Short mmCIF file of C-alpha atoms in Angstrom, two decimals:
data_model
loop_
_atom_site.label_atom_id
_atom_site.label_comp_id
_atom_site.label_asym_id
_atom_site.label_seq_id
_atom_site.Cartn_x
_atom_site.Cartn_y
_atom_site.Cartn_z
CA MET Y 269 -55.76 -16.84 35.06
CA GLU Y 270 -55.63 -17.48 31.32
CA ASN Y 271 -52.51 -18.92 29.77
CA PRO Y 272 -50.89 -16.38 27.39
CA GLU Y 273 -49.94 -19.16 24.99
CA VAL Y 274 -53.58 -20.12 24.63
CA ILE Y 275 -54.48 -16.52 23.92
CA VAL Y 276 -51.71 -16.23 21.29
CA SER Y 277 -52.79 -19.41 19.57
CA SER Y 278 -56.39 -18.30 19.50
CA CYS Y 279 -55.59 -14.95 17.92
CA SER Y 280 -56.14 -14.80 14.20
CA SER Y 281 -53.25 -13.66 12.07
CA ARG Y 282 -54.99 -10.84 10.29
CA ASP Y 283 -53.38 -8.19 8.08
CA ASP Y 284 -49.79 -7.41 9.07
CA GLU Y 285 -50.45 -3.70 8.74
CA ASN Y 286 -52.95 -3.88 11.58
CA LEU Y 287 -50.71 -6.11 13.66
CA TYR Y 288 -47.65 -3.91 13.35
CA SER Y 289 -49.39 -0.61 13.76
CA TYR Y 290 -48.50 0.66 17.21
CA LYS Y 291 -50.98 3.50 16.96
CA GLY Y 292 -54.29 3.33 18.74
CA GLN Y 293 -55.19 0.81 21.44
CA PRO Y 294 -54.45 -2.75 20.26
CA SER Y 295 -56.14 -5.59 22.11
CA ILE Y 296 -54.33 -7.95 24.45
CA CYS Y 297 -54.56 -10.64 21.80
CA GLN Y 298 -52.84 -8.44 19.23
CA GLU Y 299 -50.15 -7.34 21.68
CA LEU Y 300 -49.29 -10.92 22.57
CA LEU Y 301 -49.25 -11.90 18.91
CA LEU Y 302 -46.99 -8.95 18.06
CA GLU Y 303 -44.64 -9.83 20.90
CA ASP Y 304 -44.53 -13.48 19.85
CA GLN Y 305 -43.79 -12.61 16.21
CA LEU Y 306 -41.08 -10.14 17.19
CA ARG Y 307 -39.56 -12.70 19.55
CA ARG Y 308 -39.45 -15.23 16.73
CA LYS Y 309 -37.85 -12.67 14.42
CA LEU Y 310 -35.20 -11.83 16.97
CA LYS Y 311 -34.47 -15.47 17.69
CA PHE Y 312 -34.08 -16.28 13.99
CA PHE Y 313 -32.00 -13.15 13.34
CA PHE Y 314 -29.38 -14.05 15.95
CA MET Y 315 -29.07 -17.68 14.79
CA ASN Y 316 -25.94 -18.79 12.96
CA PRO Y 317 -26.24 -20.19 9.40
CA CYS Y 318 -26.35 -23.82 10.60
CA GLU Y 319 -29.15 -23.12 13.06
CA LYS Y 320 -31.12 -21.22 10.41
CA PHE Y 321 -30.78 -24.20 8.08
CA TRP Y 322 -32.11 -26.63 10.70
CA ALA Y 323 -34.90 -24.24 11.74
CA ARG Y 324 -36.31 -23.30 8.33
CA GLY Y 325 -34.20 -25.16 5.80
CA ARG Y 326 -32.62 -21.89 4.68
CA LYS Y 327 -29.48 -22.61 2.67
CA PRO Y 328 -26.34 -20.75 3.92
CA TRP Y 329 -25.53 -18.96 0.67
CA LYS Y 330 -23.34 -16.34 2.34
CA LEU Y 331 -21.28 -19.03 4.05
CA GLY Y 332 -20.74 -20.89 0.78
CA ILE Y 333 -19.79 -17.71 -1.07
CA GLN Y 334 -17.33 -16.73 1.67
CA ILE Y 335 -15.58 -20.11 1.49
CA LEU Y 336 -15.38 -19.85 -2.31
CA LYS Y 337 -14.18 -16.26 -2.05
CA ILE Y 338 -11.37 -17.16 0.35
CA ALA Y 339 -9.96 -19.65 -2.16
CA MET Y 340 -10.35 -17.39 -5.19
CA VAL Y 341 -8.99 -14.23 -3.57
CA THR Y 342 -5.98 -16.09 -2.16
CA ILE Y 343 -5.14 -17.64 -5.55
CA GLN Y 344 -5.52 -14.24 -7.20
CA LEU Y 345 -3.20 -12.63 -4.65
CA VAL Y 346 -0.54 -15.33 -5.12
CA PHE Y 347 -0.47 -14.83 -8.90
CA PHE Y 348 -0.30 -11.05 -8.58
CA GLY Y 349 2.34 -11.32 -5.85
CA LEU Y 350 4.60 -13.39 -8.12
CA SER Y 351 4.18 -10.82 -10.89
CA ASN Y 352 4.82 -7.91 -8.54
CA GLN Y 353 7.90 -9.70 -7.18
CA MET Y 354 9.44 -9.66 -10.65
CA VAL Y 355 8.73 -5.93 -10.91
CA VAL Y 356 10.41 -5.17 -7.58
CA ALA Y 357 13.38 -7.42 -8.39
CA PHE Y 358 13.86 -5.68 -11.74
CA LYS Y 359 13.89 -2.28 -10.02
CA GLU Y 360 16.42 -3.35 -7.39
CA GLU Y 361 18.71 -5.11 -9.83
CA ASN Y 362 18.79 -2.09 -12.13
CA THR Y 363 19.64 0.19 -9.21
CA VAL Y 364 22.57 -2.06 -8.25
CA ALA Y 365 23.70 -2.21 -11.88
CA PHE Y 366 23.67 1.59 -12.19
CA LYS Y 367 25.79 1.94 -9.05
CA HIS Y 368 28.41 -0.38 -10.51
CA LEU Y 369 28.26 1.39 -13.87
CA PHE Y 370 28.47 5.02 -12.77
CA LEU Y 371 30.30 4.97 -9.41
CA LYS Y 372 34.01 4.32 -9.75
CA GLY Y 373 35.29 1.51 -7.54
CA TYR Y 374 31.87 0.74 -6.09
CA THR Y 375 31.31 -2.61 -4.40
CA ASP Y 376 28.16 -4.04 -2.84
CA ARG Y 377 27.08 -2.96 0.65
CA MET Y 378 29.27 0.13 0.79
CA ASP Y 379 26.53 2.77 0.39
CA ASP Y 380 27.14 4.20 3.88
CA THR Y 381 30.93 4.33 3.49
CA TYR Y 382 31.28 5.30 -0.17
CA ALA Y 383 33.06 8.67 -0.20
CA VAL Y 384 36.07 10.58 -1.55
CA TYR Y 385 38.63 12.64 0.35
CA THR Y 386 40.72 14.52 -2.21
CA GLN Y 387 39.94 17.07 -4.89
CA VAL Y 388 41.43 14.86 -7.58
CA ASP Y 389 39.13 12.00 -6.59
CA VAL Y 390 36.08 14.27 -6.83
CA TYR Y 391 36.95 15.26 -10.40
CA ASP Y 392 37.77 11.65 -11.29
CA GLN Y 393 34.40 10.46 -9.99
CA ILE Y 394 32.45 13.15 -11.86
CA PHE Y 395 34.12 12.56 -15.22
CA PHE Y 396 34.06 8.79 -14.75
CA ALA Y 397 30.25 8.95 -14.47
CA ILE Y 398 30.09 11.24 -17.52
CA ASN Y 399 32.25 8.89 -19.61
CA GLN Y 400 30.21 5.88 -18.56
CA TYR Y 401 27.05 7.71 -19.53
CA LEU Y 402 28.43 8.52 -22.99
CA GLN Y 403 29.59 4.94 -23.53
CA LEU Y 404 26.45 3.32 -22.16
CA ARG Y 405 25.54 1.53 -25.40
CA ASN Y 406 28.94 -0.15 -25.53
CA ILE Y 407 29.40 -1.14 -21.88
CA SER Y 408 25.98 -2.00 -20.47
CA VAL Y 409 24.85 -5.64 -20.58
CA GLY Y 410 21.21 -4.59 -20.06
CA ASN Y 411 18.74 -3.20 -22.55
CA HIS Y 412 19.27 0.37 -21.37
CA ALA Y 413 18.85 3.37 -23.64
CA TYR Y 414 18.77 7.16 -23.43
CA GLU Y 415 15.47 8.94 -23.03
CA LYS Y 416 14.25 10.65 -26.18
CA ARG Y 417 12.26 13.84 -26.58
CA GLY Y 418 11.10 13.75 -30.12
CA ALA Y 419 14.09 12.80 -32.22
CA GLU Y 420 16.70 14.06 -29.74
CA GLU Y 421 18.17 12.22 -26.78
CA THR Y 422 18.08 13.98 -23.41
CA ALA Y 423 21.34 15.27 -21.95
CA MET Y 424 22.97 14.71 -18.58
CA SER Y 425 22.95 17.77 -16.33
CA VAL Y 426 25.96 18.42 -14.08
CA CYS Y 427 25.21 21.08 -11.47
CA GLN Y 428 27.19 22.43 -8.54
CA TYR Y 429 25.54 24.21 -5.62
CA PHE Y 430 27.70 26.60 -3.64
CA TYR Y 431 27.49 29.55 -1.24
CA LYS Y 432 27.18 32.90 -2.97
CA ARG Y 433 30.17 34.37 -1.17
CA GLY Y 434 32.55 32.87 1.33
CA THR Y 435 35.95 33.57 2.83
CA ILE Y 436 37.01 30.94 5.35
CA CYS Y 437 40.29 31.12 7.32
CA PRO Y 438 40.35 28.28 9.90
CA GLY Y 439 43.90 29.22 10.89
CA ASN Y 440 42.75 32.64 12.06
CA ASP Y 441 39.39 31.41 13.35
CA THR Y 442 37.62 33.81 11.00
CA PHE Y 443 35.08 33.46 8.22
CA ASP Y 444 32.81 35.66 6.13
CA ILE Y 445 30.03 33.80 4.33
CA ASP Y 446 26.73 34.49 2.56
CA PRO Y 447 24.50 31.37 3.00
CA GLU Y 448 22.50 32.02 -0.16
CA ILE Y 449 22.89 29.04 -2.52
CA GLN Y 450 23.81 29.59 -6.14
CA THR Y 451 23.72 27.03 -8.95
CA GLU Y 452 25.97 26.50 -11.95
CA CYS Y 453 25.24 23.79 -14.52
CA PHE Y 454 26.46 22.40 -17.81
CA TYR Y 455 24.96 19.67 -19.99
CA VAL Y 456 26.48 16.64 -21.67
CA GLU Y 457 24.79 15.40 -24.83
CA PRO Y 458 24.88 11.61 -25.46
CA VAL Y 459 26.12 12.22 -29.01
CA GLN Y 460 29.13 14.23 -27.85
CA PRO Y 461 32.34 12.88 -29.47
CA LEU Y 462 34.99 11.24 -27.30
CA GLU Y 463 38.75 11.47 -27.65
CA ASN Y 464 40.38 8.05 -27.27
CA GLY Y 465 37.18 6.73 -25.71
CA THR Y 466 37.18 9.21 -22.80
CA LEU Y 467 36.05 12.76 -22.13
CA ARG Y 468 38.71 15.11 -20.82
CA ARG Y 469 38.15 17.66 -18.07
CA SER Y 470 39.49 20.32 -20.39
CA ALA Y 471 36.44 19.86 -22.63
CA PHE Y 472 34.39 21.85 -20.11
CA ASN Y 473 35.00 25.01 -18.17
CA PHE Y 474 34.21 23.26 -14.92
CA THR Y 475 35.96 24.20 -11.68
CA LEU Y 476 34.89 23.50 -8.11
CA ASP Y 477 35.51 25.93 -5.26
CA PHE Y 478 35.63 23.41 -2.42
CA HIS Y 479 35.54 26.09 0.28
CA ARG Y 480 32.10 27.21 -0.89
CA LEU Y 481 30.90 23.94 -2.45
CA VAL Y 482 27.74 22.40 -0.94
CA THR Y 483 26.79 19.63 -3.37
CA VAL Y 484 27.46 18.43 -6.88
CA GLN Y 485 24.58 16.72 -8.64
CA LEU Y 486 24.57 14.67 -11.83
CA MET Y 487 21.12 13.91 -13.22
CA PHE Y 488 20.16 11.91 -16.29
CA LYS Y 489 17.37 9.64 -17.53
CA LEU Y 490 17.49 6.12 -18.96
CA LYS Y 491 14.88 3.68 -20.22
CA ALA Y 492 14.57 -0.11 -20.17
CA ILE Y 493 12.09 -2.95 -20.81
CA ASN Y 494 11.51 -5.79 -18.35
CA LEU Y 495 11.72 -8.83 -20.62
CA GLN Y 496 11.86 -11.47 -17.88
CA THR Y 497 8.05 -11.41 -17.63
CA VAL Y 498 7.83 -12.97 -21.10
CA ARG Y 499 9.12 -16.28 -19.73
CA HIS Y 500 6.26 -16.23 -17.21
CA HIS Y 501 3.66 -15.63 -19.93
CA GLU Y 502 3.12 -11.97 -19.06
CA LEU Y 503 3.44 -8.88 -21.19
CA PRO Y 504 6.54 -6.72 -20.44
CA ASP Y 505 6.49 -3.22 -18.95
CA CYS Y 506 8.54 -0.19 -19.97
CA TYR Y 507 10.57 1.61 -17.28
CA ASP Y 508 11.86 5.16 -16.94
CA PHE Y 509 14.85 5.64 -14.61
CA THR Y 510 15.71 9.11 -13.33
CA LEU Y 511 19.20 8.78 -11.88
CA THR Y 512 20.77 11.33 -9.54
CA ILE Y 513 24.36 11.10 -8.35
CA VAL Y 514 24.96 13.41 -5.40
CA PHE Y 515 28.34 14.52 -3.99
CA ASP Y 516 27.45 15.74 -0.50
CA ASN Y 517 29.82 18.35 0.99
CA LYS Y 518 27.39 20.04 3.38
CA ALA Y 519 29.48 19.20 6.44
CA HIS Y 520 32.79 20.46 4.92
CA SER Y 521 34.51 17.84 7.05
CA GLY Y 522 36.98 16.64 4.42
CA ARG Y 523 34.74 13.69 3.48
CA ILE Y 524 32.42 14.03 0.49
CA LYS Y 525 29.81 11.30 0.53
CA ILE Y 526 28.59 9.96 -2.80
CA SER Y 527 25.16 8.43 -3.35
CA LEU Y 528 23.08 7.32 -6.31
CA ASP Y 529 19.30 7.64 -6.19
CA ASN Y 530 17.05 5.96 -8.71
CA ASP Y 531 13.52 7.29 -9.21
CA ILE Y 532 11.62 4.62 -11.15
CA ALA Y 533 8.43 5.06 -13.15
CA ILE Y 534 6.59 2.25 -14.93
CA LYS Y 535 4.80 3.16 -18.15
CA GLU Y 536 2.83 1.36 -20.81
CA CYS Y 537 4.88 0.42 -23.84
CA LYS Y 538 3.73 2.35 -26.89
CA GLU Y 539 4.06 -0.37 -29.50
CA TRP Y 540 4.53 -4.04 -28.69
CA HIS Y 541 4.04 -7.44 -30.26
CA VAL Y 542 4.72 -10.80 -28.65
CA SER Y 543 4.14 -14.04 -30.52
CA GLY Y 544 3.10 -17.27 -28.82
CA SER Y 545 0.60 -18.13 -26.08
CA ILE Y 546 1.11 -15.06 -23.88
CA GLN Y 547 -2.09 -13.43 -25.09
CA LYS Y 548 -4.12 -16.55 -24.25
CA ASN Y 549 -2.62 -16.75 -20.76
CA THR Y 550 -3.46 -13.07 -20.19
CA HIS Y 551 -7.05 -13.69 -21.30
CA TYR Y 552 -7.39 -16.66 -18.94
CA MET Y 553 -6.17 -14.58 -16.00
CA MET Y 554 -8.58 -11.78 -16.87
CA ILE Y 555 -11.47 -14.27 -17.02
CA PHE Y 556 -10.47 -15.55 -13.57
CA ASP Y 557 -10.36 -11.98 -12.25
CA ALA Y 558 -13.83 -11.42 -13.70
CA PHE Y 559 -15.12 -14.45 -11.74
CA VAL Y 560 -13.56 -12.99 -8.59
CA ILE Y 561 -15.39 -9.73 -9.21
CA LEU Y 562 -18.70 -11.57 -9.73
CA THR Y 563 -18.22 -13.61 -6.55
CA CYS Y 564 -17.38 -10.53 -4.49
CA SER Y 565 -20.33 -8.67 -6.00
CA ALA Y 566 -22.69 -11.47 -4.91
CA SER Y 567 -21.15 -11.43 -1.44
CA LEU Y 568 -21.46 -7.65 -1.31
CA VAL Y 569 -25.17 -7.76 -2.21
CA LEU Y 570 -26.00 -10.52 0.30
CA CYS Y 571 -24.09 -8.90 3.17
CA THR Y 572 -25.52 -5.46 2.44
CA ARG Y 573 -29.02 -6.95 2.44
CA SER Y 574 -28.36 -8.61 5.80
CA VAL Y 575 -27.10 -5.33 7.30
CA ILE Y 576 -30.21 -3.50 6.05
CA LYS Y 577 -32.47 -6.19 7.51
CA GLY Y 578 -30.66 -5.87 10.83
CA ILE Y 579 -31.18 -2.09 10.90
CA ARG Y 580 -34.87 -2.50 10.10
CA LEU Y 581 -35.30 -5.09 12.85
CA GLN Y 582 -33.41 -2.78 15.22
CA ARG Y 583 -35.86 0.06 14.56
CA GLU Y 584 -38.83 -2.28 14.97
CA PHE Y 585 -37.50 -3.53 18.30
CA VAL Y 586 -36.80 0.02 19.57
CA VAL Y 587 -40.33 1.16 18.68
CA PHE Y 588 -41.91 -1.93 20.25
CA SER Y 589 -39.90 -1.58 23.47
CA LEU Y 590 -40.67 2.12 23.76
CA HIS Y 591 -44.39 1.69 23.04
CA HIS Y 592 -45.16 -1.41 25.10
CA TYR Y 593 -42.61 -1.27 27.93
CA LYS Y 594 -41.88 2.47 28.03
CA LYS Y 595 -38.14 1.69 27.93
CA GLU Y 596 -35.46 3.05 25.68
CA VAL Y 597 -33.04 0.55 24.21
CA SER Y 598 -29.42 1.38 25.07
CA PHE Y 599 -26.94 2.17 22.32
CA SER Y 600 -24.91 -0.97 23.04
CA ASP Y 601 -28.04 -3.13 22.68
CA GLN Y 602 -28.94 -1.38 19.42
CA MET Y 603 -25.46 -2.09 18.04
CA GLU Y 604 -26.07 -5.83 18.56
CA PHE Y 605 -28.27 -5.65 15.45
CA VAL Y 606 -25.39 -4.24 13.36
CA ASN Y 607 -23.17 -7.17 12.46
CA GLY Y 608 -19.58 -5.93 12.40
CA TRP Y 609 -18.45 -9.05 10.54
CA TYR Y 610 -20.76 -8.21 7.65
CA ILE Y 611 -19.41 -4.66 7.51
CA MET Y 612 -15.85 -6.01 7.39
CA ILE Y 613 -16.84 -8.38 4.58
CA ILE Y 614 -18.46 -5.49 2.69
CA VAL Y 615 -15.26 -3.43 2.97
CA SER Y 616 -13.24 -6.46 1.85
CA ASP Y 617 -15.53 -6.99 -1.15
CA VAL Y 618 -15.27 -3.36 -2.23
CA LEU Y 619 -11.46 -3.44 -2.00
CA THR Y 620 -11.32 -6.75 -3.89
CA ILE Y 621 -13.56 -5.47 -6.69
CA ILE Y 622 -11.49 -2.30 -7.10
CA GLY Y 623 -8.19 -4.20 -6.84
CA SER Y 624 -9.30 -6.88 -9.32
CA THR Y 625 -10.42 -4.24 -11.81
CA LEU Y 626 -7.06 -2.49 -11.43
CA LYS Y 627 -5.27 -5.84 -11.86
CA MET Y 628 -7.13 -6.48 -15.11
CA GLU Y 629 -6.06 -3.05 -16.37
CA ILE Y 630 -2.45 -3.83 -15.43
CA GLN Y 631 -2.58 -7.15 -17.26
CA ALA Y 632 -4.00 -5.40 -20.32
CA LYS Y 633 -1.14 -2.85 -20.02
CA SER Y 634 -3.57 0.04 -19.72
CA LEU Y 635 -2.28 0.95 -16.23
CA THR Y 636 0.89 0.30 -14.24
CA SER Y 637 -0.24 1.03 -10.66
CA TYR Y 638 1.36 -2.03 -9.08
CA ASP Y 639 1.73 -0.48 -5.62
CA VAL Y 640 -1.90 0.66 -5.39
CA CYS Y 641 -3.13 -2.72 -6.58
CA SER Y 642 -0.90 -4.48 -4.03
CA ILE Y 643 -2.36 -2.41 -1.19
CA LEU Y 644 -5.95 -3.07 -2.28
CA LEU Y 645 -5.58 -6.82 -2.85
CA GLY Y 646 -3.40 -7.34 0.22
CA THR Y 647 -5.78 -5.49 2.54
CA SER Y 648 -8.84 -7.24 1.13
CA THR Y 649 -7.26 -10.69 1.49
CA MET Y 650 -6.31 -9.93 5.08
CA LEU Y 651 -9.91 -8.94 5.86
CA VAL Y 652 -11.23 -12.07 4.13
CA TRP Y 653 -9.09 -14.32 6.30
CA LEU Y 654 -10.00 -12.35 9.41
CA GLY Y 655 -13.63 -13.06 8.54
CA VAL Y 656 -12.94 -16.75 9.07
CA ILE Y 657 -12.88 -16.01 12.80
CA ARG Y 658 -16.64 -15.41 12.64
CA TYR Y 659 -17.27 -18.93 11.39
CA LEU Y 660 -14.93 -20.42 13.98
CA GLY Y 661 -17.27 -18.89 16.54
CA PHE Y 662 -19.91 -21.45 15.53
CA PHE Y 663 -17.90 -24.07 17.46
CA GLN Y 664 -18.20 -23.91 21.22
CA LYS Y 665 -14.49 -24.11 22.09
CA TYR Y 666 -13.47 -21.48 19.54
CA ASN Y 667 -16.39 -19.28 20.51
CA LEU Y 668 -15.21 -19.30 24.14
CA LEU Y 669 -11.78 -18.14 23.02
CA ILE Y 670 -13.25 -15.37 20.83
CA LEU Y 671 -15.45 -14.14 23.67
CA THR Y 672 -12.41 -14.09 25.97
CA LEU Y 673 -10.44 -12.00 23.48
CA ARG Y 674 -13.40 -9.67 23.03
CA ALA Y 675 -13.71 -9.12 26.78
CA ALA Y 676 -9.97 -8.63 27.27
CA LEU Y 677 -9.47 -6.21 24.36
CA PRO Y 678 -10.27 -2.99 26.31
CA ASN Y 679 -7.78 -3.91 29.05
CA VAL Y 680 -5.14 -4.77 26.44
CA ILE Y 681 -5.61 -1.37 24.79
CA ARG Y 682 -5.26 0.40 28.16
CA PHE Y 683 -2.07 -1.55 28.87
CA CYS Y 684 -0.63 -0.62 25.46
CA CYS Y 685 -1.36 3.06 26.10
CA CYS Y 686 0.47 2.96 29.44
CA ALA Y 687 3.39 1.03 27.94
CA ALA Y 688 3.57 3.54 25.07
CA MET Y 689 4.07 6.42 27.53
CA ILE Y 690 7.01 4.60 29.13
CA TYR Y 691 8.46 3.69 25.75
CA LEU Y 692 8.20 7.24 24.35
CA GLY Y 693 9.85 8.69 27.46
CA TYR Y 694 12.74 6.23 27.10
CA CYS Y 695 13.04 6.97 23.37
CA PHE Y 696 13.37 10.73 23.79
CA CYS Y 697 15.86 10.34 26.64
CA GLY Y 698 17.93 7.77 24.74
CA TRP Y 699 17.79 9.82 21.55
CA ILE Y 700 19.40 12.89 23.14
CA VAL Y 701 21.82 11.05 25.45
CA LEU Y 702 22.97 8.04 23.43
CA GLY Y 703 21.64 8.82 19.95
CA PRO Y 704 24.46 10.93 18.50
CA TYR Y 705 26.90 8.07 19.06
CA HIS Y 706 24.83 5.41 17.32
CA VAL Y 707 25.01 4.75 13.57
CA LYS Y 708 21.24 4.39 13.04
CA VAL Y 709 20.46 7.66 14.76
CA LEU Y 710 23.21 9.38 12.77
CA CYS Y 711 21.39 8.22 9.63
CA GLY Y 712 18.26 9.89 11.03
CA PHE Y 713 20.19 13.11 11.55
CA ASN Y 714 21.45 12.92 7.97
CA PHE Y 715 17.90 12.45 6.68
CA TYR Y 716 16.79 15.48 8.71
CA ASN Y 717 19.59 17.55 7.22
CA LEU Y 718 18.62 16.50 3.71
CA THR Y 719 15.02 17.54 4.25
#
């Protein structure tokens, strides 16, 4: 019997179109040559970068770009994280400052217990906040200012929400109430004159009917500029603070809880000028971000090309197997040609390119989407570092560990599903039996009532 290898070696390598045409009746020589070429393709396709280099001298460009990208993306994330940290710190510090400015007798860490219990204290708290608002320029140590609409400064709104009609007689165990909520408001202009430095209650026709009162809400807007970024060679941002002081009397329990909410919006400053080297530092960072985008674009092109080649080889293998062996390739075998690591790298590259572009816009003060940029850059960096696991698989000991994790993953997921059923059952039981007596669950009830 003839040796197939001899037959393959004796076959001439004629036009590829004839060799790869599965139509008609190819000769035994052509079939063996097709099979040998496909086998070589498959063997080379499933090699790692090091094996491909030793086999054909093919340089591992994707591997080099991934190593460079890990360093660049991590450095980029660190710089942006330090900048974003200053933004978050400025927000939190302003919120704490506003609580000390506008809440009478406020001390740190008393948000859950800050409340009043007498009618006089309610009026004192309301007019204390109003007086502090009117004297803001003289008492605040920050660069806070009133919001302006045109040439006029916006006013503080003081609104009370109460039941439309209510007659409550606890002594007789009787009540007559209409639950429809009505609103009554008055406005305090920042330019309103003060008598002896304070605003008297008699200046407004403002009376609270505590039997029908639901909430009292003070709302006003302030502006500020974050100047601490200048010391770190970054351009400052402008902030809009929408402050809401709420007196919560929904429970009518004799305890009116007081809270201050701060809705913060970051905007581009309209006119700014900073002397010194800040502009140069901003330009250097934008050039670095541009290099990151170029590196990720190269990685995106190379990985996309590899995925396309894998899909083409998959189709070729399916056709060959069906034509020569009359066998259909299973879905799991077909998915072996689709490299999941490359897809993860492609997703990471897309997120990095979008996040880097957004970061450049933030540095140029054209946008202020810090949270969106943080999500994009953080997710992309996580995926980049997860991609390192693929290259650890080139070493035998690490590859054994990765294969073990891959085989155990389905069982781990099944275990988590079973454990989740037990946990959810315990949670619902504990929530109804023990929950009302626990502080954290009471906070959940309060949130539900607010919504």
